[in-house]
Coordinates of C-alpha atoms in Angstrom, one line a residue:
Chain V
X1 CA 109.9 104.7 77.5
X2 CA 110.8 104.4 81.2
X3 CA 112.6 107.8 81.2
X4 CA 109.2 109.6 81.3
X5 CA 107.7 107.5 84.1
X6 CA 106.9 109.4 87.3
X7 CA 104.3 107.0 88.9
X8 CA 104.0 103.2 89.1
X9 CA 100.6 101.6 89.4
X10 CA 100.6 98.0 90.7
X11 CA 98.3 95.2 90.0
X12 CA 97.7 93.8 93.4
X13 CA 96.0 90.3 93.4
X14 CA 98.9 87.9 92.4
X15 CA 101.4 90.7 91.7
X16 CA 101.7 92.1 95.2
X17 CA 99.9 89.6 97.4
X18 CA 99.4 85.9 97.5
X19 CA 95.6 85.7 97.2
X20 CA 95.5 81.9 97.0
X21 CA 97.3 81.2 100.3
X22 CA 95.4 83.9 102.1
X23 CA 92.0 82.9 100.9
X24 CA 92.8 79.2 101.4
X25 CA 93.8 80.0 105.0
X26 CA 90.5 81.8 105.7
X27 CA 88.5 79.1 103.8
X28 CA 90.1 76.4 106.0
X29 CA 88.9 78.2 109.2
X30 CA 85.5 78.7 107.6
X31 CA 85.2 75.0 106.7
X32 CA 86.1 73.9 110.2
X33 CA 83.5 76.3 111.6
X34 CA 80.7 74.9 109.5
X35 CA 81.5 71.3 110.5
X36 CA 84.3 70.2 108.3
X37 CA 82.8 69.1 105.0
X38 CA 85.2 67.2 102.7
X39 CA 86.2 70.2 100.6
X40 CA 89.8 71.4 100.1
X41 CA 90.3 75.1 101.1
X42 CA 92.4 75.5 97.9
X43 CA 89.5 74.2 95.8
X44 CA 87.2 76.8 97.4
X45 CA 89.8 79.6 96.8
X46 CA 90.3 78.6 93.1
X47 CA 86.6 78.2 92.4
X48 CA 86.0 81.6 94.0
X49 CA 88.7 83.3 92.0
X50 CA 87.4 81.5 88.9
X51 CA 84.2 83.5 89.0
X52 CA 86.1 86.9 89.3
X53 CA 86.4 87.8 85.6
X54 CA 82.8 86.9 84.6
X55 CA 81.4 89.0 87.5
X56 CA 83.5 92.0 86.5
X57 CA 82.5 91.5 82.9
X58 CA 78.9 92.2 83.8
X59 CA 80.0 95.6 84.9
X60 CA 82.3 96.2 82.0
X61 CA 79.7 95.3 79.5
X62 CA 77.2 97.7 81.0
X63 CA 74.7 94.9 81.9
X64 CA 75.3 96.1 85.5
X65 CA 76.5 99.4 86.9
X66 CA 79.9 99.6 88.5
X67 CA 79.7 97.5 91.7
X68 CA 82.4 97.2 94.3
X69 CA 84.5 94.1 94.1
X70 CA 83.8 93.3 97.8
X71 CA 80.1 93.1 96.9
X72 CA 80.8 91.0 93.8
X73 CA 83.0 88.7 95.9
X74 CA 80.2 88.3 98.5
X75 CA 77.7 87.3 95.9
X76 CA 80.2 84.9 94.2
X77 CA 80.9 83.2 97.5
X78 CA 77.3 82.0 97.7
X79 CA 77.5 80.7 94.1
X80 CA 80.7 78.9 94.9
X81 CA 79.3 77.3 98.0
X82 CA 76.3 76.0 96.0
X83 CA 78.7 74.7 93.4
X84 CA 80.5 72.8 96.1
X85 CA 77.3 71.2 97.3
X86 CA 76.8 73.5 100.4
X87 CA 73.8 75.7 101.2
X88 CA 74.9 79.2 102.2
X89 CA 71.4 80.0 103.4
X90 CA 71.9 77.5 106.2
X91 CA 75.1 79.2 107.4
X92 CA 75.6 82.2 109.7
X93 CA 75.7 85.4 107.7
X94 CA 78.6 86.6 110.0
X95 CA 80.7 83.6 108.9
X96 CA 80.2 84.4 105.3
X97 CA 80.9 88.1 105.8
X98 CA 84.1 87.2 107.7
X99 CA 85.2 84.8 105.0
X100 CA 84.6 87.5 102.4
X101 CA 87.1 89.8 104.3
X102 CA 89.8 87.3 103.3
X103 CA 90.3 89.3 100.2
X104 CA 91.7 92.2 102.2
X105 CA 93.7 90.0 104.6
X106 CA 96.3 88.8 102.1
X107 CA 100.0 88.6 102.7
X108 CA 102.5 90.2 100.3
X109 CA 105.1 88.2 98.5
X110 CA 108.3 88.5 100.6
X111 CA 110.0 91.1 98.4
X112 CA 107.1 93.5 98.1
X113 CA 107.3 95.8 101.2
X114 CA 111.0 96.3 100.8
X115 CA 110.8 96.8 97.1
X116 CA 107.9 99.2 97.3
X117 CA 109.7 101.2 100.0
X118 CA 112.7 101.6 97.6
X119 CA 110.6 102.4 94.6
X120 CA 108.7 105.1 96.6
X121 CA 111.9 107.2 96.9
X122 CA 111.8 108.0 93.2
X123 CA 108.2 107.2 92.0
X124 CA 104.7 107.8 93.1
X125 CA 103.5 104.3 94.0
X126 CA 99.8 103.3 93.9
X127 CA 97.7 100.2 93.6
X128 CA 96.1 100.0 90.1
X129 CA 93.8 97.2 91.1
X130 CA 90.3 96.0 90.5
X131 CA 89.8 96.1 94.3
X132 CA 87.5 98.7 95.7
X133 CA 88.8 101.6 97.8
X134 CA 88.3 100.2 101.3
X135 CA 89.6 96.8 100.3
X136 CA 92.8 98.2 99.0
X137 CA 93.2 100.5 102.0
X138 CA 92.5 97.9 104.7
X139 CA 94.8 95.5 102.9
X140 CA 97.6 98.1 102.8
X141 CA 97.3 98.9 106.5
X142 CA 97.3 95.2 107.5
X143 CA 100.2 94.2 105.1
X144 CA 102.3 97.4 105.5
X145 CA 102.1 98.3 101.8
X146 CA 103.5 101.9 101.7
X147 CA 101.3 103.3 99.0
X148 CA 101.3 107.1 98.3
X149 CA 97.6 106.9 97.6
X150 CA 94.8 104.3 97.1
X151 CA 93.7 104.1 93.5
X152 CA 92.0 101.6 91.3
X153 CA 88.6 100.6 90.0
X154 CA 86.4 102.5 92.4
X155 CA 88.0 105.8 91.5
X156 CA 87.5 105.3 87.8
X157 CA 84.4 103.2 88.0
X158 CA 86.1 101.0 85.4
X159 CA 87.5 97.5 85.7
X160 CA 90.7 96.6 84.0
X161 CA 91.3 96.1 81.1
X162 CA 88.8 98.9 80.3
X163 CA 90.5 102.0 78.9
X164 CA 89.4 104.3 81.7
X165 CA 90.9 102.1 84.4
X166 CA 94.3 103.1 83.1
X167 CA 93.6 106.5 81.6
X168 CA 91.5 107.7 84.5
X169 CA 94.2 106.8 86.9
X170 CA 96.8 108.8 84.9
X171 CA 94.3 111.7 84.8
X172 CA 93.7 111.8 88.5
X173 CA 97.5 111.8 89.0
X174 CA 97.8 114.8 86.6
X175 CA 100.0 112.7 84.4
X176 CA 100.1 111.8 80.7
X177 CA 99.6 108.0 80.1
X178 CA 103.3 107.5 79.3
X179 CA 104.3 109.0 82.7
X180 CA 102.5 106.1 84.4
X181 CA 103.8 102.6 84.4
X182 CA 101.9 99.4 85.2
X183 CA 103.6 96.7 87.2
X184 CA 101.9 93.4 86.8
X185 CA 102.4 89.6 86.8
X186 CA 99.8 89.2 84.1
X187 CA 100.5 89.7 80.4
X188 CA 96.9 90.6 79.5
X189 CA 96.9 93.5 81.9
X190 CA 100.2 94.8 80.5
X191 CA 99.0 94.4 77.0
X192 CA 96.0 96.6 77.7
X193 CA 98.2 99.1 79.6
X194 CA 100.5 99.3 76.6
X195 CA 97.6 99.7 74.2
X196 CA 96.5 102.8 76.1
X197 CA 100.0 104.3 76.2
X198 CA 101.3 103.3 79.6
X199 CA 104.8 102.0 80.3
X200 CA 104.8 98.2 81.1
X201 CA 106.8 96.4 83.8
X202 CA 106.5 92.6 84.2
X203 CA 107.3 90.7 87.4
X204 CA 106.5 87.0 87.1
X205 CA 104.8 85.4 90.1
X206 CA 105.2 81.7 89.5
X207 CA 103.5 80.7 92.8
X208 CA 100.3 82.7 92.2
X209 CA 98.1 79.7 91.3
X210 CA 99.9 77.2 93.5
X211 CA 102.2 74.5 92.3
X212 CA 100.6 74.1 88.9
X213 CA 100.5 77.6 87.5
X214 CA 100.3 77.5 83.7
X215 CA 99.7 81.1 82.6
X216 CA 101.9 84.2 82.7
X217 CA 105.1 82.3 83.7
X218 CA 107.0 84.1 80.9
X219 CA 106.6 87.5 79.3
X220 CA 104.3 87.5 76.2
X221 CA 105.8 90.7 74.8
X222 CA 109.0 92.7 75.1
X223 CA 107.7 94.7 78.1
X224 CA 109.6 97.9 78.9
X225 CA 111.1 96.2 81.9
X226 CA 111.2 92.6 83.1
X227 CA 112.4 91.9 86.6
X228 CA 112.4 88.9 88.9
X229 CA 110.7 90.7 91.8
X230 CA 110.2 94.2 93.3
X231 CA 113.8 94.5 94.5
X232 CA 114.9 93.7 91.0
X233 CA 112.6 96.5 89.8
X234 CA 114.2 98.9 92.2
X235 CA 117.7 97.8 91.1
X236 CA 116.9 98.2 87.5
X237 CA 115.3 101.6 88.1
X238 CA 118.2 102.9 90.2
X239 CA 116.2 103.2 93.4
Chain Y
X1 CA 80.9 109.9 120.0
X2 CA 84.7 109.3 119.6
X3 CA 84.5 105.6 120.6
X4 CA 83.1 104.7 117.2
X5 CA 85.7 106.6 115.2
X6 CA 87.9 104.5 113.0
X7 CA 89.1 107.0 110.5
X8 CA 90.2 110.7 110.8
X9 CA 89.8 113.0 107.8
X10 CA 91.9 116.2 108.0
X11 CA 91.2 119.6 106.7
X12 CA 94.6 120.5 105.1
X13 CA 94.9 124.3 104.2
X14 CA 95.4 125.9 107.5
X15 CA 94.9 122.8 109.7
X16 CA 97.8 120.8 108.5
X17 CA 99.9 123.2 106.4
X18 CA 100.8 126.9 106.6
X19 CA 99.4 128.1 103.3
X20 CA 100.1 131.8 103.9
X21 CA 103.9 131.4 104.5
X22 CA 104.3 129.0 101.6
X23 CA 102.3 131.0 99.1
X24 CA 104.0 134.2 100.3
X25 CA 107.5 132.6 99.8
X26 CA 106.6 131.6 96.2
X27 CA 105.0 135.0 95.6
X28 CA 108.2 136.7 96.7
X29 CA 110.2 134.7 94.2
X30 CA 107.6 135.5 91.5
X31 CA 107.6 139.2 92.2
X32 CA 111.4 139.3 92.0
X33 CA 111.3 137.4 88.7
X34 CA 108.8 139.9 87.1
X35 CA 110.9 142.9 88.1
X36 CA 110.0 143.6 91.7
X37 CA 106.8 145.7 91.6
X38 CA 105.9 147.3 95.0
X39 CA 103.5 144.6 96.2
X40 CA 103.9 142.6 99.4
X41 CA 104.0 138.8 98.9
X42 CA 101.6 138.4 101.8
X43 CA 99.1 140.7 100.2
X44 CA 99.2 138.6 97.0
X45 CA 98.8 135.4 99.1
X46 CA 95.8 136.9 101.1
X47 CA 94.1 138.2 98.0
X48 CA 94.5 134.9 96.2
X49 CA 93.1 133.0 99.2
X50 CA 90.3 135.5 99.5
X51 CA 88.9 134.4 96.1
X52 CA 88.9 130.7 97.1
X53 CA 85.4 130.4 98.5
X54 CA 83.6 132.3 95.8
X55 CA 85.4 130.2 93.1
X56 CA 84.3 126.9 94.8
X57 CA 80.8 128.4 95.3
X58 CA 80.3 128.4 91.5
X59 CA 80.8 124.6 91.5
X60 CA 78.7 124.1 94.6
X61 CA 75.8 126.0 93.2
X62 CA 75.9 124.1 89.9
X63 CA 76.7 127.1 87.8
X64 CA 79.8 125.3 86.9
X65 CA 80.6 121.5 87.0
X66 CA 83.2 120.3 89.5
X67 CA 86.5 121.8 88.5
X68 CA 89.9 120.9 90.1
X69 CA 91.1 123.4 92.7
X70 CA 94.5 123.6 90.9
X71 CA 92.6 124.9 87.8
X72 CA 90.4 127.3 89.9
X73 CA 93.6 128.6 91.6
X74 CA 95.3 129.2 88.2
X75 CA 92.3 131.2 87.0
X76 CA 92.1 133.2 90.3
X77 CA 95.8 134.0 90.0
X78 CA 95.2 136.0 86.9
X79 CA 92.3 137.8 88.5
X80 CA 94.4 138.6 91.6
X81 CA 97.2 140.0 89.4
X82 CA 94.8 142.3 87.6
X83 CA 93.4 143.4 91.0
X84 CA 97.0 144.3 92.1
X85 CA 97.5 146.3 88.9
X86 CA 99.6 143.8 87.0
X87 CA 99.0 142.3 83.6
X88 CA 99.3 138.5 83.6
X89 CA 99.1 138.4 79.8
X90 CA 102.5 140.2 79.7
X91 CA 104.1 137.5 82.0
X92 CA 105.7 134.2 81.0
X93 CA 103.1 131.4 81.3
X94 CA 105.7 129.2 82.9
X95 CA 106.2 131.7 85.8
X96 CA 102.4 131.7 86.4
X97 CA 102.2 127.9 86.3
X98 CA 105.2 127.7 88.7
X99 CA 103.6 130.1 91.1
X100 CA 100.4 128.1 91.0
X101 CA 102.3 125.1 92.2
X102 CA 102.9 126.9 95.5
X103 CA 99.6 125.4 96.7
X104 CA 101.2 122.0 96.7
X105 CA 104.5 123.1 98.1
X106 CA 103.3 124.1 101.6
X107 CA 105.1 123.3 104.9
X108 CA 103.2 121.5 107.7
X109 CA 102.9 123.0 111.1
X110 CA 105.7 121.7 113.2
X111 CA 103.5 119.1 115.1
X112 CA 101.8 117.6 112.1
X113 CA 104.1 114.9 110.8
X114 CA 104.8 113.5 114.3
X115 CA 101.2 113.8 115.3
X116 CA 99.9 112.1 112.2
X117 CA 102.4 109.3 112.5
X118 CA 101.1 108.6 116.0
X119 CA 97.4 108.8 115.0
X120 CA 98.0 106.5 112.1
X121 CA 98.8 103.6 114.5
X122 CA 95.1 103.5 115.6
X123 CA 93.2 105.4 112.9
X124 CA 93.0 105.5 109.2
X125 CA 94.2 109.0 108.4
X126 CA 93.3 110.8 105.2
X127 CA 93.1 114.4 103.9
X128 CA 89.5 115.5 103.7
X129 CA 90.4 118.6 101.8
X130 CA 89.1 120.7 98.9
X131 CA 92.4 120.1 97.1
X132 CA 92.3 118.0 94.0
X133 CA 93.9 114.5 94.1
X134 CA 97.3 115.3 92.5
X135 CA 97.7 118.5 94.6
X136 CA 97.1 116.5 97.9
X137 CA 99.4 113.7 96.7
X138 CA 102.3 115.9 95.6
X139 CA 102.0 117.9 98.8
X140 CA 102.1 114.8 100.9
X141 CA 105.2 113.5 99.2
X142 CA 107.0 116.8 99.6
X143 CA 106.0 117.4 103.2
X144 CA 106.1 113.8 104.4
X145 CA 102.5 113.6 105.4
X146 CA 102.0 109.9 106.0
X147 CA 98.4 109.5 104.8
X148 CA 96.9 106.1 104.4
X149 CA 95.1 107.3 101.2
X150 CA 94.4 110.5 99.3
X151 CA 90.8 111.6 99.6
X152 CA 88.9 114.9 99.2
X153 CA 86.9 116.9 96.8
X154 CA 88.0 115.2 93.6
X155 CA 86.9 111.8 94.8
X156 CA 83.4 113.0 95.7
X157 CA 83.1 115.8 93.2
X158 CA 81.9 118.0 96.0
X159 CA 83.4 120.9 97.8
X160 CA 83.1 121.2 101.6
X161 CA 80.7 122.1 103.2
X162 CA 78.5 120.1 100.7
X163 CA 77.0 117.0 102.2
X164 CA 78.6 114.6 99.7
X165 CA 82.1 115.9 100.6
X166 CA 81.7 114.3 104.0
X167 CA 79.3 111.5 103.3
X168 CA 81.0 110.4 100.1
X169 CA 84.3 110.1 101.9
X170 CA 82.8 107.9 104.6
X171 CA 81.1 105.8 101.9
X172 CA 84.4 105.2 100.1
X173 CA 86.0 104.2 103.3
X174 CA 83.2 101.7 103.9
X175 CA 82.3 103.5 107.2
X176 CA 79.2 105.0 108.7
X177 CA 79.4 108.8 109.1
X178 CA 79.9 108.5 112.9
X179 CA 82.9 106.3 112.3
X180 CA 84.7 109.2 110.5
X181 CA 86.0 112.2 112.4
X182 CA 86.9 115.5 110.9
X183 CA 89.9 117.3 112.2
X184 CA 89.9 121.0 111.4
X185 CA 90.9 124.4 112.5
X186 CA 87.7 126.0 111.1
X187 CA 84.4 126.0 113.0
X188 CA 82.3 126.2 109.8
X189 CA 83.8 123.0 108.4
X190 CA 83.2 121.2 111.7
X191 CA 79.7 122.5 112.0
X192 CA 78.9 121.0 108.6
X193 CA 80.6 117.7 109.5
X194 CA 78.6 117.5 112.7
X195 CA 75.4 118.3 110.8
X196 CA 76.1 115.3 108.6
X197 CA 76.9 112.9 111.5
X198 CA 80.7 112.9 111.6
X199 CA 82.7 113.3 114.8
X200 CA 84.4 116.6 115.2
X201 CA 87.9 117.4 116.4
X202 CA 89.1 121.0 116.7
X203 CA 92.7 122.1 116.6
X204 CA 93.2 125.9 116.6
X205 CA 95.8 127.3 114.3
X206 CA 96.3 130.9 115.5
X207 CA 99.0 131.6 112.9
X208 CA 97.0 130.6 109.8
X209 CA 96.3 134.2 108.7
X210 CA 99.4 135.7 110.0
X211 CA 99.7 138.0 113.0
X212 CA 96.2 139.4 112.8
X213 CA 94.0 136.3 112.5
X214 CA 90.5 137.1 113.8
X215 CA 88.4 134.0 113.0
X216 CA 88.5 130.5 114.4
X217 CA 90.7 131.3 117.3
X218 CA 88.3 129.6 119.7
X219 CA 85.8 126.8 119.3
X220 CA 82.3 127.9 118.4
X221 CA 80.7 124.7 119.7
X222 CA 81.5 121.9 122.1
X223 CA 83.3 119.8 119.6
X224 CA 83.9 116.2 120.4
X225 CA 87.5 116.9 121.0
X226 CA 89.5 120.1 121.3
X227 CA 93.3 119.8 121.3
X228 CA 96.1 122.4 121.0
X229 CA 97.9 120.5 118.2
X230 CA 98.2 117.0 116.6
X231 CA 100.4 115.7 119.4
X232 CA 97.6 116.8 121.7
X233 CA 95.1 114.9 119.6
X234 CA 97.3 111.8 119.8
X235 CA 97.6 112.2 123.6
X236 CA 93.9 112.5 124.1
X237 CA 93.1 109.6 121.8
X238 CA 95.6 107.3 123.4
X239 CA 97.9 106.9 120.4

């Protein structure tokens, strides 16, 4: 299966970058700014991320047209603040907008930049993320992610695990589905990619949800490749 | 005007890469392969390029839906061979397909890679080209063009100088039109970009059409910046 692969598409949130630490860091600064309510920054980050799939589902189901993740996140932030007993309408809009930018100011796991740089020698490497175009681009410039191109939901107007998120990406690359591999830390994403004919590469990220991560610690299927991190991917693929 | 610019979009054919030399090189190999008819490779390259604007105009006018430039070029190649007295139906399809790939195997002008690398420190740099996505991506990997992202006609489904080619690019970047600058060697492209609110940066490429280039040797308007090459751009912009 991997012999045909010419491009690797990477899940980003959790697979390439540590969203929980980054969002918690920004949340801590925000909570200080608004007067220090007794709320843990990690709880805010987790609650925010918890609303991510339902928000995208509104677009997937057709109840709502494709909407950029940055805009969904901005809406979800107000919901989360309400849930935590805070009133976003009493807060400076600029502070909310600034906190929303946390999603493009995330740090990569320590192996990512080196691993991607090695993989790029042999493969086209792109984000295959639900992030919108500018979010992925700004994140890449800040974090030094050496993508060949920015791809993902905004180019296909489809959110994973919709078919077109995977197949539309292969089509833009001028490749057959089997010539594109998905690298992800999430079994459900890989299962969809396999269903639509892509190659599948699993890299577990045990720290994604903090110390108590329960899901995706082990592969749920015999993925085409399983590696401990991106340097391990590069080793296995001869890069 | 330039103070607001955060991203630079580059015309590619002629501005970044020497299409005439590259296509002529591939045409020479093709002509040898098919038995060496008495046709100059440069004449084939010029005739092929000569059909580029009319082919895109069919898409711009709505007579035809957006069609990838690689597909338009492949059709135009058969027309050009007929025009030159050759019968493409008598030739191996693989040889025609291989020749068509010449458009992604073009060499950059000598200042381009160094200049782009400097400009990238301060600006988001992207191709703003009529090339389709895979063509721009494959060209960038071969030529070492250090783009932050691949953009252009296929992402906006619009061919320059249509409004959406410029405005849709700014929108994907999350920028206002005035925060995007177009770098081009062609006055008509810059005139459209200015009309739609972009900043305009002119770099003449006197060798684009070979020794007898007549158009675009001098700026037709007072563009926001005029520089002799990409290192000159970087100098002027403090990169």
